[in-house]
Amino acid sequence: MPRKGNKSKKNIVLVSAILLFSLALMTLNAKQEKGTGFLDSVAGFILSPFQNFFTQTIQSVSDSINHHFLLVDVARENDQLKLEIQRLISEKNQLIERLASQKRLAKLMAYEDDWDKKIVVASVIGRDATQWSKVVVINKGTQNGIRDHLAVVTDAGVIGQVIHAGVNTSKVLLIIDGRSAVDALFQDNRVSGVVVGMGEDECKLKFVPNTADVKVGDTMLSSGLGGIFPKGLVIGKVSQVSRKKQGLFQEITLTPSSDFSRLEEVLVLLP
Amino acid sequence: MYYFSQALIAVFLFSAQTTWLEIFSFGGVTPDLILVWVVYCGVRYSRSSGIGAGIALGLAQDSLSGGLLGVNTLSKSLIAYFFSTLKNKFYVEGMIPIGIFLIVSSIFDGLVFYFSMGTILKGEVASSFLYQSLPIYSIYNALIGPFMFVVLDKIDDWLQPKMSNPYMGMRR
């Protein structure tokens, strides 16, 4: 009997120790963002060569299958045309945005060209080690000028922000993650809202008043508020709108313009 | 030798989890190789080794994710603790018991994330998480788990005779 009592005491102590340790970690991490930097950097440093190796291997195998064994020229041409279409759509959106800005502000101030910023091209070498966070790892870090809270984009639009810059690698929190929030506005009617991730392929658009005229297909741009994302970057298009009689705000679902399952190269916008 | 080989397995599993496993994603969900390995350690190794592995793997997973540090440490170490404690009370051989263990662990792992996201991080979780993503995740882990158990058993059996110190062999 006393042995059984000892055993259950041991169990209680063990479970309490696990709970205390984990909760202490969570509290520390939640209170000070920098707390996990060391662990992140060490883990990233150890794993990044392997991630690079795996990613490059998969890339070359995938390229071989796509470009050599199947339709060599057609696949290549198709890739190029898709890139060209993405570039043209992006350029068109930029031009529309620039034109609108010019019209509003021409008499007040000189237009500040957001696209003159320095950029760093980085490759995605890994994804989050857990199932639920939407984070990718890129192969550039502080030695390339990257630091926390910089905007990360592709030619299709915004993908997220840097949340931890290590020496050689950085973690990017995607806009579809549940912790992400980006201040945004509609390209056409200039109504603002906040794009919030849901941990899935789509985002929610919050705080858009019921009175605003929003249609499926409307384009959402970053508003420039918040200091991370420059104004006028494409975030996505409205895919679903519903208005409730009781609520103040509409329920809007947004499909991001970037395909997060096929991220390969990204651009980090330096300040 | 033993610990070195375990570190190699960890590096391989983490590399796979963070790179090419995405290819096998179903409904945006991929299996969690680390979770399967934690359950394996809990079931196959001695109690202290199982719990130690759970804490170490959870901490490593937290460090390699963009989430809150401690969430995976909590879930993985508790999963390892429960299975290392309960393994003597249940029959743990065969695909069905292992599959059930993995379903239970996956649901627990997902719920720890769900509550930490809702309470500590105040983040958004899609309403479909509980009835879509979590069941797919559990079933996926339960399907892939028994095969991983077979592979890990083979690796362990191959390593056992090669260890210089027989007491380092942690299989119960």
XYZ file of C-alpha atoms in Angstrom:
443
model
C 0.000 0.000 0.000
C 2.664 2.570 0.872
C 4.441 1.713 -2.393
C 1.285 2.501 -4.338
C 0.998 5.809 -2.482
C 4.586 6.676 -3.354
C 3.944 5.860 -6.986
C 0.895 8.074 -7.228
C 2.794 10.878 -5.460
C 5.571 10.502 -8.019
C 3.009 10.676 -10.817
C 1.483 13.844 -9.416
C 4.916 15.462 -9.061
C 5.841 14.459 -12.617
C 2.665 15.778 -14.211
C 2.905 18.979 -12.165
C 6.512 19.448 -13.257
C 5.542 18.998 -16.941
C 2.638 21.423 -16.579
C 4.720 24.009 -14.724
C 7.589 23.805 -17.188
C 5.315 24.148 -20.227
C 3.229 26.934 -18.743
C 6.377 28.811 -17.701
C 7.641 28.564 -21.279
C 4.321 29.766 -22.680
C 4.109 32.683 -20.258
C 7.686 33.762 -20.932
C 7.147 33.455 -24.669
C 3.841 35.294 -24.644
C 5.247 38.151 -22.532
C 8.545 38.732 -24.244
C 8.754 38.099 -27.957
C 12.530 37.861 -27.955
C 12.599 35.070 -25.370
C 12.687 32.218 -27.848
C 15.254 33.716 -30.176
C 18.118 31.580 -28.965
C 16.258 28.262 -29.210
C 14.823 29.232 -32.603
C 18.237 30.176 -33.935
C 19.920 26.990 -32.701
C 17.154 24.750 -34.062
C 17.109 26.646 -37.352
C 20.903 26.515 -37.631
C 20.970 22.732 -37.150
C 18.087 21.979 -39.482
C 18.536 24.515 -42.295
C 21.257 22.572 -44.215
C 19.011 19.503 -44.230
C 15.981 21.565 -45.225
C 18.017 23.110 -48.048
C 19.119 19.681 -49.191
C 15.601 18.220 -49.113
C 14.052 21.250 -50.822
C 16.640 21.311 -53.598
C 16.333 17.563 -54.132
C 12.563 17.753 -54.380
C 12.833 20.758 -56.653
C 15.202 19.021 -59.028
C 13.154 15.811 -59.051
C 9.998 17.806 -59.656
C 11.708 19.831 -62.401
C 12.944 16.656 -64.051
C 9.492 15.144 -64.108
C 7.803 18.338 -65.250
C 10.330 19.464 -67.799
C 12.069 16.431 -69.164
C 9.914 13.386 -68.877
C 6.627 15.031 -69.720
C 6.074 17.819 -72.201
C 9.419 19.557 -72.262
C 8.676 22.751 -74.149
C 4.990 23.059 -73.325
C 5.574 22.850 -69.572
C 8.310 25.458 -69.727
C 6.287 27.799 -71.904
C 3.265 27.334 -69.666
C 5.342 28.215 -66.590
C 6.663 31.322 -68.299
C 3.212 32.418 -69.440
C 1.769 31.896 -65.966
C 4.540 34.018 -64.483
C 3.940 36.655 -67.150
C 0.199 36.716 -66.396
C 0.909 37.046 -62.667
C 3.381 39.832 -63.365
C 0.922 41.679 -65.609
C -1.940 41.363 -63.122
C 0.316 42.605 -60.371
C 1.545 45.448 -62.581
C -2.024 46.369 -63.513
C -3.042 46.492 -59.863
C -0.026 48.577 -59.030
C -0.822 50.974 -61.858
C -4.479 51.292 -60.860
C -3.401 51.949 -57.293
C -0.801 54.475 -58.366
C -3.281 56.271 -60.581
C -5.842 56.481 -57.789
C -3.254 57.780 -55.383
C -1.968 60.303 -57.893
C -5.447 61.669 -58.442
C -6.083 62.106 -54.729
C -2.754 63.419 -53.663
C -1.204 65.096 -56.670
C -1.993 68.603 -55.458
C -1.026 67.945 -51.870
C 2.233 66.079 -51.975
C 4.606 64.252 -54.223
C 3.797 60.629 -54.668
C 6.159 58.437 -52.744
C 7.041 55.434 -54.788
C 6.721 52.394 -52.528
C 8.382 50.195 -55.053
C 11.718 51.966 -54.790
C 12.412 50.099 -51.579
C 15.263 47.642 -51.409
C 14.257 44.028 -51.618
C 15.917 40.733 -50.770
C 15.035 37.652 -52.794
C 14.789 34.529 -50.618
C 13.866 30.906 -51.162
C 11.408 29.015 -49.002
C 13.344 26.119 -47.505
C 10.922 24.797 -44.937
C 7.550 24.958 -43.338
C 6.327 24.933 -39.791
C 7.243 21.832 -37.798
C 3.753 21.676 -36.361
C 0.501 21.077 -38.103
C -1.328 24.187 -37.120
C 0.854 27.298 -37.427
C 1.159 28.770 -40.895
C 4.802 29.718 -40.967
C 7.513 29.230 -43.601
C 11.284 29.340 -43.230
C 13.318 31.350 -45.760
C 17.027 31.035 -46.457
C 17.978 34.643 -45.638
C 18.591 36.176 -42.244
C 20.135 39.082 -40.380
C 23.355 38.868 -42.380
C 21.299 39.745 -45.467
C 19.715 42.724 -43.758
C 16.520 40.973 -42.706
C 15.017 41.744 -39.324
C 11.746 41.153 -37.509
C 8.491 42.701 -38.761
C 9.461 43.169 -42.406
C 6.877 42.572 -45.121
C 7.268 39.493 -47.312
C 5.602 39.408 -50.741
C 5.555 37.526 -54.019
C 4.738 38.912 -57.434
C 1.140 37.902 -56.730
C 0.850 39.889 -53.501
C 1.377 39.906 -49.748
C 2.278 36.635 -48.077
C 3.246 37.635 -44.544
C 5.807 39.184 -42.238
C 9.101 38.134 -40.681
C 8.554 37.076 -37.067
C 12.012 35.812 -36.273
C 15.175 36.693 -38.144
C 18.028 34.302 -37.447
C 21.538 34.690 -38.832
C 20.997 32.615 -41.990
C 17.297 31.815 -41.894
C 14.106 33.625 -40.939
C 10.577 32.619 -40.046
C 7.718 34.228 -41.936
C 4.230 34.300 -40.431
C 1.798 33.885 -43.331
C -1.322 36.045 -43.524
C -3.461 32.874 -43.289
C -2.162 32.136 -39.761
C -4.675 32.736 -36.973
C -2.373 35.288 -35.326
C -1.952 37.441 -38.424
C -3.865 40.699 -38.912
C -3.255 43.130 -41.775
C -4.943 46.497 -42.104
C -6.451 46.682 -45.585
C -8.725 48.611 -47.895
C -10.762 47.861 -50.992
C -9.204 48.945 -54.265
C -12.468 50.360 -55.639
C -14.477 51.914 -52.807
C -11.555 52.552 -50.359
C -13.485 51.049 -47.441
C -11.063 49.716 -44.859
C -11.037 46.494 -42.848
C -8.679 44.055 -41.200
C -7.599 40.850 -42.950
C -7.315 38.117 -40.323
C -5.942 34.612 -40.885
C -7.986 31.548 -39.985
C -5.308 28.864 -40.087
C -6.739 27.651 -43.386
C -6.401 28.615 -47.039
C -8.705 31.607 -46.735
C -8.792 34.733 -44.585
C -11.573 36.674 -42.913
C -12.123 40.357 -43.483
C -13.275 42.042 -40.292
C -14.786 45.401 -39.378
C -16.301 46.205 -42.776
C -19.566 48.059 -42.063
C -22.866 46.615 -43.271
C -23.426 49.756 -45.309
C -20.297 49.277 -47.451
C -20.847 48.082 -51.003
C -18.781 44.904 -51.228
C -19.036 42.350 -54.013
C -17.472 38.977 -54.650
C -14.309 39.529 -56.678
C -13.408 42.917 -55.150
C -9.663 43.343 -54.668
C -8.205 44.068 -51.247
C -4.974 46.025 -50.815
C -2.765 46.737 -47.847
C -3.578 50.137 -46.373
C -0.082 50.980 -45.178
C -1.298 51.395 -41.588
C 0.593 49.385 -39.010
C 3.980 50.176 -40.471
C 4.796 46.695 -41.759
C 3.167 46.413 -45.182
C 3.556 49.316 -47.627
C 0.356 50.730 -49.036
C -1.096 49.233 -52.207
C 0.121 45.645 -52.077
C -2.482 43.149 -53.279
C -3.737 40.860 -50.498
C -6.517 38.960 -52.213
C -10.032 38.939 -53.605
C -13.380 38.681 -51.858
C -14.790 35.189 -52.268
C -17.871 35.344 -50.049
C -19.992 38.104 -48.512
C -22.823 37.814 -46.040
C -24.722 40.541 -44.226
C -26.559 39.926 -40.986
C -29.481 42.120 -40.012
C -28.393 42.344 -36.390
C -24.665 42.843 -36.791
C -22.756 46.041 -37.471
C -20.248 44.396 -39.770
C -20.362 42.149 -42.806
C -18.927 38.656 -42.770
C -16.447 38.541 -45.627
C -14.161 35.744 -46.737
C -11.063 36.593 -48.704
C -9.018 34.347 -50.981
C -5.363 35.422 -50.833
C -3.781 36.263 -54.156
C -0.708 34.125 -53.408
C -0.821 30.349 -53.515
C 0.621 29.391 -50.130
C 0.999 25.735 -51.014
C 3.401 26.567 -53.832
C 5.675 29.161 -52.306
C 9.192 28.932 -53.678
C 10.783 32.373 -54.004
C 9.659 35.385 -52.020
C 10.673 39.024 -51.714
C 11.438 40.627 -48.363
C 10.871 44.394 -48.445
C 13.634 46.150 -46.543
C 12.851 49.463 -44.836
C 26.034 5.628 -30.666
C 22.454 5.210 -29.516
C 21.859 8.880 -28.795
C 23.626 9.860 -32.003
C 21.338 7.596 -34.006
C 18.290 9.017 -32.219
C 19.493 12.539 -33.072
C 19.830 11.495 -36.719
C 16.292 10.124 -36.729
C 15.093 13.399 -35.196
C 16.893 15.470 -37.841
C 15.456 13.298 -40.612
C 11.906 13.449 -39.240
C 12.008 17.192 -38.637
C 13.489 17.815 -42.094
C 10.811 15.654 -43.693
C 8.066 17.314 -41.658
C 9.159 20.805 -42.669
C 9.877 20.141 -46.346
C 8.471 17.385 -48.540
C 5.677 16.080 -46.314
C 3.550 18.939 -47.678
C 3.231 16.906 -50.881
C 1.029 14.448 -48.986
C -1.222 17.097 -47.509
C -4.901 16.188 -47.571
C -7.370 19.005 -46.974
C -4.432 21.161 -45.910
C -3.463 18.619 -43.250
C -0.297 16.529 -43.133
C 0.572 13.721 -40.714
C 2.646 14.659 -37.670
C 5.722 12.402 -37.740
C 6.970 13.847 -34.449
C 3.730 12.956 -32.696
C 3.985 9.372 -33.956
C 7.557 9.184 -32.725
C 6.583 10.547 -29.308
C 3.874 7.880 -28.990
C 6.442 5.293 -30.098
C 8.894 6.461 -27.407
C 6.141 6.402 -24.784
C 5.037 2.901 -25.716
C 8.383 1.270 -26.427
C 10.901 2.902 -24.082
C 11.239 3.032 -20.326
C 9.120 5.597 -18.537
C 11.842 8.182 -17.915
C 13.251 7.845 -21.447
C 9.781 8.134 -22.971
C 8.927 11.280 -21.022
C 12.392 12.738 -21.685
C 11.938 12.133 -25.403
C 8.480 13.736 -25.266
C 9.839 16.897 -23.626
C 12.869 17.122 -25.954
C 10.853 16.527 -29.125
C 8.095 18.911 -28.045
C 10.627 21.623 -27.278
C 12.387 21.070 -30.615
C 9.056 21.212 -32.432
C 8.186 24.453 -30.661
C 11.540 25.922 -31.634
C 11.016 24.966 -35.273
C 7.534 26.378 -35.453
C 6.243 29.894 -35.367
C 3.801 29.099 -32.595
C 3.880 29.680 -28.875
C 6.850 28.047 -27.155
C 5.598 25.425 -24.720
C 2.437 24.275 -26.495
C 4.041 21.241 -28.106
C 6.273 20.692 -25.090
C 3.121 20.389 -23.012
C 1.172 18.143 -25.367
C 4.065 15.895 -26.403
C 5.419 15.383 -22.889
C 1.947 14.601 -21.515
C 1.297 12.182 -24.384
C 4.626 10.444 -23.689
C 3.830 10.401 -19.966
C 0.380 8.865 -20.432
C 1.523 6.185 -22.828
C 4.579 5.265 -20.786
C 2.320 4.976 -17.719
C -0.582 3.190 -19.393
C 1.336 0.822 -21.644
C 1.413 -1.904 -18.972
C -2.356 -1.732 -18.589
C -3.208 -2.077 -22.276
C -2.293 -4.364 -25.108
C -0.081 -2.209 -27.296
C 0.886 -4.510 -30.178
C -0.787 -4.550 -33.558
C -2.167 -1.945 -35.893
C -5.499 -1.363 -34.190
C -4.266 -0.481 -30.645
C -1.506 1.704 -32.092
C -4.010 3.379 -34.400
C -6.344 4.082 -31.473
C -3.464 5.463 -29.376
C -2.553 7.766 -32.249
C -6.119 8.972 -32.733
C -6.378 9.811 -29.023
C -2.967 11.547 -28.989
C -3.766 13.520 -32.152
C -7.052 14.769 -30.719
C -5.282 15.743 -27.479
C -2.494 17.476 -29.416
C -5.008 19.406 -31.526
C -7.075 20.425 -28.517
C -3.999 21.753 -26.673
C -3.289 23.923 -29.730
C -6.941 24.976 -30.009
C -7.190 26.110 -26.394
C -3.768 27.768 -26.306
C -4.635 29.665 -29.485
C -7.964 30.775 -28.074
C -6.813 31.675 -24.572
C -3.154 32.742 -24.569
C -2.597 33.966 -28.116
C -6.132 35.258 -28.714
C -5.785 34.177 -32.327
C -8.433 33.068 -34.794
C -9.134 29.395 -35.450
C -11.466 28.413 -38.267
C -14.724 26.863 -37.105
C -13.977 23.852 -39.293
C -10.914 23.022 -37.182
C -12.764 20.764 -34.755
C -14.961 18.902 -37.204
C -12.730 18.839 -40.274
C -8.994 19.428 -39.749
C -8.691 17.586 -36.421
C -10.461 14.366 -37.541
C -8.412 14.277 -40.773
C -5.243 14.844 -38.741
C -6.126 12.045 -36.307
C -7.017 9.536 -39.001
C -3.957 10.445 -41.059
C -1.676 9.880 -38.055
C -3.454 6.638 -37.199
C -2.947 5.369 -40.747
C 0.698 6.303 -41.075
C 1.627 5.484 -37.465
C 1.673 1.661 -37.563
C 4.010 1.713 -40.586
C 6.292 4.149 -38.822
C 6.239 1.886 -35.763
C 7.421 -1.019 -37.931
C 10.263 1.060 -39.414
C 11.317 2.432 -36.013
C 11.202 -1.085 -34.531
C 13.491 -2.305 -37.306
C 15.921 0.562 -36.717
C 15.871 -0.096 -32.975
C 16.417 -3.833 -33.448
C 19.336 -3.082 -35.736
C 20.851 -0.642 -33.241
C 20.456 -2.736 -30.097
C 23.355 -5.175 -30.695
C 25.623 -2.341 -31.811
C 25.441 -0.469 -28.519
C 28.571 -0.605 -26.382
C 26.671 -0.217 -23.120
C 23.737 -2.643 -22.944
C 22.079 -0.549 -20.223
C 21.731 2.310 -22.661
C 19.249 0.212 -24.571
C 16.049 1.844 -23.564
C 13.543 -0.623 -24.948
C 11.573 -1.902 -22.017
